[in-house]
Structure formats: C-alpha cells, structure tokens
C-alpha cells in the first residue's frame, strides 16, 4: 500500500510538472541537416494556416474578468472564507486548479463552484491563470484594507500560535517569513477564516496534500490550537508593519 501511494504521488507530481512546462520546453531531437530546395516564386508563396500565429491570450485580463470579483483585483480577498491570492506561487496555483478541474478538492464551501469554473480549462489555461496569479504583488496583502477593518490582533493568541508554528516547524517548508515557494503556499497574511478551514481540512484528511506531512504535523492539535495557529499566520504581516 505504501509503495502504491509513493508511485501515485510520483505520477501526480510528474503530470503537474508536465502541465506546468511551457509548450516549447520539450527537448527536441537532433535537427535535420539543411537540404537545398528549389526557389519558390514570390507570387506563389502563400502562408499556410499552420504558420499563422495563434492569438495571444491575456490571462491577467481573464483573471480580472473571472476571478477578481471574489479574490480581489490585486489578489487580496475581502470576502469571508475566500483566500487571498496575492504573492502566491504559480506551481502551487496550477496544482490547486488541476485538483479543482479533476474534482478532487472538496474541502471548501466554494469547491463546487471552483470545480465548475476549472472543468473546461485546458492545460494551457491552467498555466496561464497560474502565471497571472503569480504576478499579483504580495504587497497587496499589507495594503490598507477596505471597511470593515479586521479586528485587532490578540497578543496572547498570536504568541500561542507563534509557539505552535515553531514547535511544529512550519517554517521548515513554508520559510522563516512564511512566504512559501514553488509548490509550497504562502501562509503569511492569508485570511484567518480561510486558514482555519485549511488547517482543519488537513487535520481531518479532507484536504489533499503532496504528502501526509501536513496531516502528521497537525495530528493531536486541539480545535483551539488550530484557531490560534491561524490567528498567528494571518497576522504575521500586520505584526511586522
């Protein structure tokens, strides 16, 4: 069983890596030797349909049209339970879009809506959207929020959350500044209510991860521990200002 899980994880990671690759990133075989060809009369030279350039899709515009209403124009969410995307990493984003498209993200109240949105996306769409999200500035997370302003940090809960993050070594994967990188998401500055859903989902096993690391890290924590941890992670950028 453990060997099967490892093989499945390898296949999944390999598939995502292939999807994330730029279309022209495949290794090419040796180029054929150039051969002399007969000159073609200019009047008969017409471009073939295959040679015509494909229209360029602006995925930043698509993000603005399809995503910004919930996730914010610059990736800072003002809606309850909806994650901020500013400063998030393209490989992490493409993984989540892939899981939504595949119907394997069922841990959030909006999972059905996200799966419906992602269902018709091509691999190129996954790449385009993930790269557009990765361009959203992390600075948006520290911008002055719209009304209503978030409640002030609870110093005692913030400290308990900090100690939990240290004890469970959150920084070993997510970085000392909790900014993440690659397939590891940014946690610092994320919405607290969304983090509560995520942490509880990993602990219960309803949220998928690359490995069981998150499930194991959160094993044994009480509900109030998860809330304090979410309070700390969400408040790190506010505390550093």
Tab-separated table of C-alpha atoms in Angstrom:
chain	number	residue	atom	x	y	z
A	1	UNK	CA	0.000	0.000	0.000
A	2	UNK	CA	2.789	2.417	0.919
A	3	UNK	CA	4.621	1.594	-2.331
A	4	UNK	CA	1.413	2.241	-4.312
A	5	UNK	CA	0.953	5.612	-2.593
A	6	UNK	CA	4.513	6.623	-3.413
A	7	UNK	CA	4.038	5.607	-7.051
A	8	UNK	CA	0.774	7.541	-7.268
A	9	UNK	CA	2.388	10.624	-5.749
A	10	UNK	CA	5.267	10.386	-8.241
A	11	UNK	CA	2.858	10.077	-11.167
A	12	UNK	CA	0.797	13.027	-9.923
A	13	UNK	CA	3.841	15.263	-9.428
A	14	UNK	CA	5.221	14.279	-12.830
A	15	UNK	CA	1.912	15.085	-14.540
A	16	UNK	CA	1.722	18.500	-12.887
A	17	UNK	CA	5.310	19.232	-13.866
A	18	UNK	CA	4.488	18.429	-17.495
A	19	UNK	CA	1.390	20.660	-17.421
A	20	UNK	CA	3.387	23.490	-15.830
A	21	UNK	CA	6.027	23.359	-18.559
A	22	UNK	CA	5.880	25.968	-21.287
A	23	UNK	CA	4.688	24.457	-24.567
A	24	UNK	CA	8.130	24.897	-26.104
A	25	UNK	CA	10.039	23.380	-23.221
A	26	UNK	CA	10.122	19.824	-24.573
A	27	UNK	CA	13.553	18.569	-25.541
A	28	UNK	CA	13.919	18.283	-29.278
A	29	UNK	CA	15.761	15.632	-31.201
A	30	UNK	CA	18.767	16.399	-33.415
A	31	UNK	CA	17.913	18.949	-36.045
A	32	UNK	CA	17.857	17.540	-39.571
A	33	UNK	CA	20.605	18.621	-41.896
A	34	UNK	CA	19.601	21.502	-44.145
A	35	UNK	CA	18.929	20.473	-47.703
A	36	UNK	CA	18.852	22.555	-50.801
A	37	UNK	CA	15.401	23.417	-52.024
A	38	UNK	CA	14.158	24.915	-55.209
A	39	UNK	CA	13.329	28.621	-55.100
A	40	UNK	CA	9.647	29.380	-54.925
A	41	UNK	CA	8.189	32.174	-56.958
A	42	UNK	CA	7.084	35.061	-54.797
A	43	UNK	CA	3.664	35.125	-56.444
A	44	UNK	CA	3.017	31.509	-55.395
A	45	UNK	CA	4.327	31.762	-51.824
A	46	UNK	CA	1.293	31.896	-49.553
A	47	UNK	CA	1.356	31.363	-45.777
A	48	UNK	CA	-0.188	28.131	-44.642
A	49	UNK	CA	-2.837	28.118	-41.898
A	50	UNK	CA	-0.423	26.248	-39.611
A	51	UNK	CA	2.098	29.042	-39.982
A	52	UNK	CA	-0.365	31.706	-38.925
A	53	UNK	CA	0.309	32.901	-35.410
A	54	UNK	CA	-2.213	31.985	-32.716
A	55	UNK	CA	-3.939	34.823	-30.866
A	56	UNK	CA	-2.251	35.693	-27.588
A	57	UNK	CA	-4.498	35.277	-24.568
A	58	UNK	CA	-4.079	37.833	-21.786
A	59	UNK	CA	-4.672	35.809	-18.631
A	60	UNK	CA	-4.353	38.881	-16.449
A	61	UNK	CA	-7.478	40.131	-18.209
A	62	UNK	CA	-9.121	36.755	-17.725
A	63	UNK	CA	-8.248	36.875	-14.032
A	64	UNK	CA	-9.855	40.317	-13.806
A	65	UNK	CA	-12.989	39.040	-15.557
A	66	UNK	CA	-13.380	35.655	-13.852
A	67	UNK	CA	-11.540	35.740	-10.523
A	68	UNK	CA	-11.189	39.282	-9.186
A	69	UNK	CA	-14.789	39.602	-8.012
A	70	UNK	CA	-14.050	37.067	-5.271
A	71	UNK	CA	-10.261	37.096	-4.849
A	72	UNK	CA	-9.721	40.857	-5.322
A	73	UNK	CA	-8.307	42.902	-8.198
A	74	UNK	CA	-4.778	42.624	-6.786
A	75	UNK	CA	-5.329	39.262	-5.124
A	76	UNK	CA	-6.407	40.494	-1.706
A	77	UNK	CA	-9.722	38.909	-0.762
A	78	UNK	CA	-12.280	40.927	1.181
A	79	UNK	CA	-14.865	38.112	1.207
A	80	UNK	CA	-15.305	35.674	4.116
A	81	UNK	CA	-13.673	32.269	3.606
A	82	UNK	CA	-12.255	33.278	0.201
A	83	UNK	CA	-8.437	33.073	0.073
A	84	UNK	CA	-6.181	35.914	-0.965
A	85	UNK	CA	-4.006	35.004	-3.961
A	86	UNK	CA	-1.513	37.879	-3.887
A	87	UNK	CA	2.070	36.677	-3.605
A	88	UNK	CA	1.082	33.076	-4.256
A	89	UNK	CA	3.312	30.825	-6.365
A	90	UNK	CA	2.477	29.553	-9.836
A	91	UNK	CA	3.281	25.887	-9.204
A	92	UNK	CA	1.073	25.841	-6.117
A	93	UNK	CA	-1.744	27.598	-8.008
A	94	UNK	CA	-1.592	25.264	-11.006
A	95	UNK	CA	-1.766	22.297	-8.638
A	96	UNK	CA	-4.931	23.602	-6.989
A	97	UNK	CA	-6.542	24.392	-10.355
A	98	UNK	CA	-5.668	20.878	-11.533
A	99	UNK	CA	-7.305	19.381	-8.436
A	100	UNK	CA	-10.405	21.519	-8.894
A	101	UNK	CA	-10.582	20.531	-12.580
A	102	UNK	CA	-10.198	16.883	-11.572
A	103	UNK	CA	-12.937	17.187	-8.923
A	104	UNK	CA	-10.555	16.306	-6.088
A	105	UNK	CA	-10.884	19.469	-3.997
A	106	UNK	CA	-13.983	19.041	-1.826
A	107	UNK	CA	-12.810	20.690	1.373
A	108	UNK	CA	-14.213	24.208	0.913
A	109	UNK	CA	-17.760	25.646	0.677
A	110	UNK	CA	-16.893	27.019	-2.783
A	111	UNK	CA	-15.318	23.794	-4.073
A	112	UNK	CA	-18.242	23.004	-6.379
A	113	UNK	CA	-18.140	26.485	-7.927
A	114	UNK	CA	-14.377	26.318	-8.413
A	115	UNK	CA	-14.593	22.847	-9.968
A	116	UNK	CA	-17.280	24.062	-12.367
A	117	UNK	CA	-15.074	27.015	-13.361
A	118	UNK	CA	-11.975	24.860	-13.848
A	119	UNK	CA	-13.726	21.965	-15.589
A	120	UNK	CA	-13.434	23.490	-19.043
A	121	UNK	CA	-9.857	24.714	-18.663
A	122	UNK	CA	-7.148	23.341	-20.923
A	123	UNK	CA	-3.611	22.698	-19.678
A	124	UNK	CA	-2.663	25.995	-21.313
A	125	UNK	CA	-5.390	27.728	-19.317
A	126	UNK	CA	-4.033	26.235	-16.091
A	127	UNK	CA	-0.580	27.577	-16.936
A	128	UNK	CA	-1.920	30.981	-17.971
A	129	UNK	CA	-4.043	31.535	-14.880
A	130	UNK	CA	-1.345	30.300	-12.512
A	131	UNK	CA	1.231	32.633	-14.054
A	132	UNK	CA	-1.203	35.561	-13.873
A	133	UNK	CA	-1.805	34.875	-10.181
A	134	UNK	CA	1.939	34.639	-9.535
A	135	UNK	CA	2.282	38.198	-10.875
A	136	UNK	CA	-0.117	39.604	-8.265
A	137	UNK	CA	2.013	41.650	-5.847
A	138	UNK	CA	2.487	40.323	-2.322
A	139	UNK	CA	2.456	43.959	-1.194
A	140	UNK	CA	-1.329	43.904	-1.692
A	141	UNK	CA	-1.579	41.842	1.491
A	142	UNK	CA	-0.282	44.745	3.579
A	143	UNK	CA	-2.350	47.445	1.894
A	144	UNK	CA	-4.911	49.344	3.930
A	145	UNK	CA	-7.981	47.092	3.920
A	146	UNK	CA	-11.414	48.189	2.870
A	147	UNK	CA	-14.093	48.595	5.503
A	148	UNK	CA	-14.756	46.881	7.765
A	149	UNK	CA	-11.217	46.760	9.111
A	150	UNK	CA	-10.069	43.409	10.533
A	151	UNK	CA	-10.223	43.059	14.323
A	152	UNK	CA	-7.010	43.828	16.209
A	153	UNK	CA	-4.587	41.027	16.910
A	154	UNK	CA	-4.987	39.189	20.190
A	155	UNK	CA	-1.496	39.269	21.694
A	156	UNK	CA	-1.979	36.107	23.766
A	157	UNK	CA	-3.419	34.089	20.879
A	158	UNK	CA	-0.765	35.427	18.497
A	159	UNK	CA	2.004	34.264	20.855
A	160	UNK	CA	0.423	30.829	21.348
A	161	UNK	CA	0.151	30.495	17.582
A	162	UNK	CA	3.774	31.543	17.137
A	163	UNK	CA	4.891	28.878	19.605
A	164	UNK	CA	2.798	26.245	17.835
A	165	UNK	CA	4.293	27.230	14.471
A	166	UNK	CA	7.782	26.915	15.935
A	167	UNK	CA	7.081	23.605	17.668
A	168	UNK	CA	5.570	22.086	14.522
A	169	UNK	CA	8.278	23.542	12.273
A	170	UNK	CA	6.014	25.375	9.852
A	171	UNK	CA	8.982	27.444	8.688
A	172	UNK	CA	10.962	24.403	7.554
A	173	UNK	CA	8.699	24.141	4.484
A	174	UNK	CA	6.916	27.487	4.276
A	175	UNK	CA	10.005	29.563	5.050
A	176	UNK	CA	11.004	31.682	8.023
A	177	UNK	CA	8.846	34.502	6.649
A	178	UNK	CA	6.025	32.051	5.777
A	179	UNK	CA	6.148	33.235	2.156
A	180	UNK	CA	6.392	29.694	0.773
A	181	UNK	CA	7.883	28.959	-2.641
A	182	UNK	CA	7.406	26.571	-5.556
A	183	UNK	CA	4.677	24.089	-4.680
A	184	UNK	CA	4.562	25.292	-1.048
A	185	UNK	CA	1.974	28.039	-0.499
A	186	UNK	CA	2.394	31.425	1.130
A	187	UNK	CA	0.738	31.457	4.552
A	188	UNK	CA	1.768	34.833	5.972
A	189	UNK	CA	-1.005	37.369	5.535
A	190	UNK	CA	-3.639	34.880	4.386
A	191	UNK	CA	-7.219	35.307	5.601
A	192	UNK	CA	-7.665	33.863	9.094
A	193	UNK	CA	-11.058	32.280	8.396
A	194	UNK	CA	-9.694	30.577	5.282
A	195	UNK	CA	-6.659	29.272	7.182
A	196	UNK	CA	-8.989	27.770	9.783
A	197	UNK	CA	-10.739	25.777	7.040
A	198	UNK	CA	-7.412	24.672	5.553
A	199	UNK	CA	-5.875	23.545	8.842
A	200	UNK	CA	-8.988	21.652	9.891
A	201	UNK	CA	-9.206	20.071	6.444
A	202	UNK	CA	-5.636	18.794	6.591
A	203	UNK	CA	-6.117	17.506	10.118
A	204	UNK	CA	-9.298	15.605	9.189
A	205	UNK	CA	-7.844	14.360	5.903
A	206	UNK	CA	-10.426	16.057	3.668
A	207	UNK	CA	-7.782	18.361	2.174
A	208	UNK	CA	-5.302	16.802	-0.225
A	209	UNK	CA	-1.569	17.448	0.032
A	210	UNK	CA	1.537	16.305	-1.821
A	211	UNK	CA	2.451	14.069	1.108
A	212	UNK	CA	0.920	13.258	4.524
A	213	UNK	CA	3.270	15.843	6.077
A	214	UNK	CA	0.524	18.371	6.869
A	215	UNK	CA	-1.784	15.710	8.274
A	216	UNK	CA	1.008	14.458	10.515
A	217	UNK	CA	2.124	17.935	11.600
A	218	UNK	CA	-1.380	18.833	12.776
A	219	UNK	CA	-2.163	15.498	14.375
A	220	UNK	CA	-3.107	15.820	18.025
A	221	UNK	CA	-3.750	19.567	17.981
A	222	UNK	CA	-6.981	20.765	19.545
A	223	UNK	CA	-9.506	22.934	17.723
A	224	UNK	CA	-8.414	25.994	19.714
A	225	UNK	CA	-4.789	25.273	18.783
A	226	UNK	CA	-5.694	25.378	15.090
A	227	UNK	CA	-7.549	28.661	15.632
A	228	UNK	CA	-4.550	30.200	17.402
A	229	UNK	CA	-2.223	28.958	14.668
A	230	UNK	CA	-4.471	30.506	12.007
A	231	UNK	CA	-4.556	33.765	14.008
A	232	UNK	CA	-0.766	33.868	14.053
A	233	UNK	CA	-0.267	33.010	10.376
A	234	UNK	CA	-2.813	35.579	9.261
A	235	UNK	CA	-1.355	38.271	11.484
A	236	UNK	CA	2.351	37.937	10.729
A	237	UNK	CA	2.413	40.684	8.088
A	238	UNK	CA	0.343	43.026	10.259
A	239	UNK	CA	2.705	42.438	13.174
A	240	UNK	CA	5.762	43.190	11.050
A	241	UNK	CA	4.474	46.570	9.820
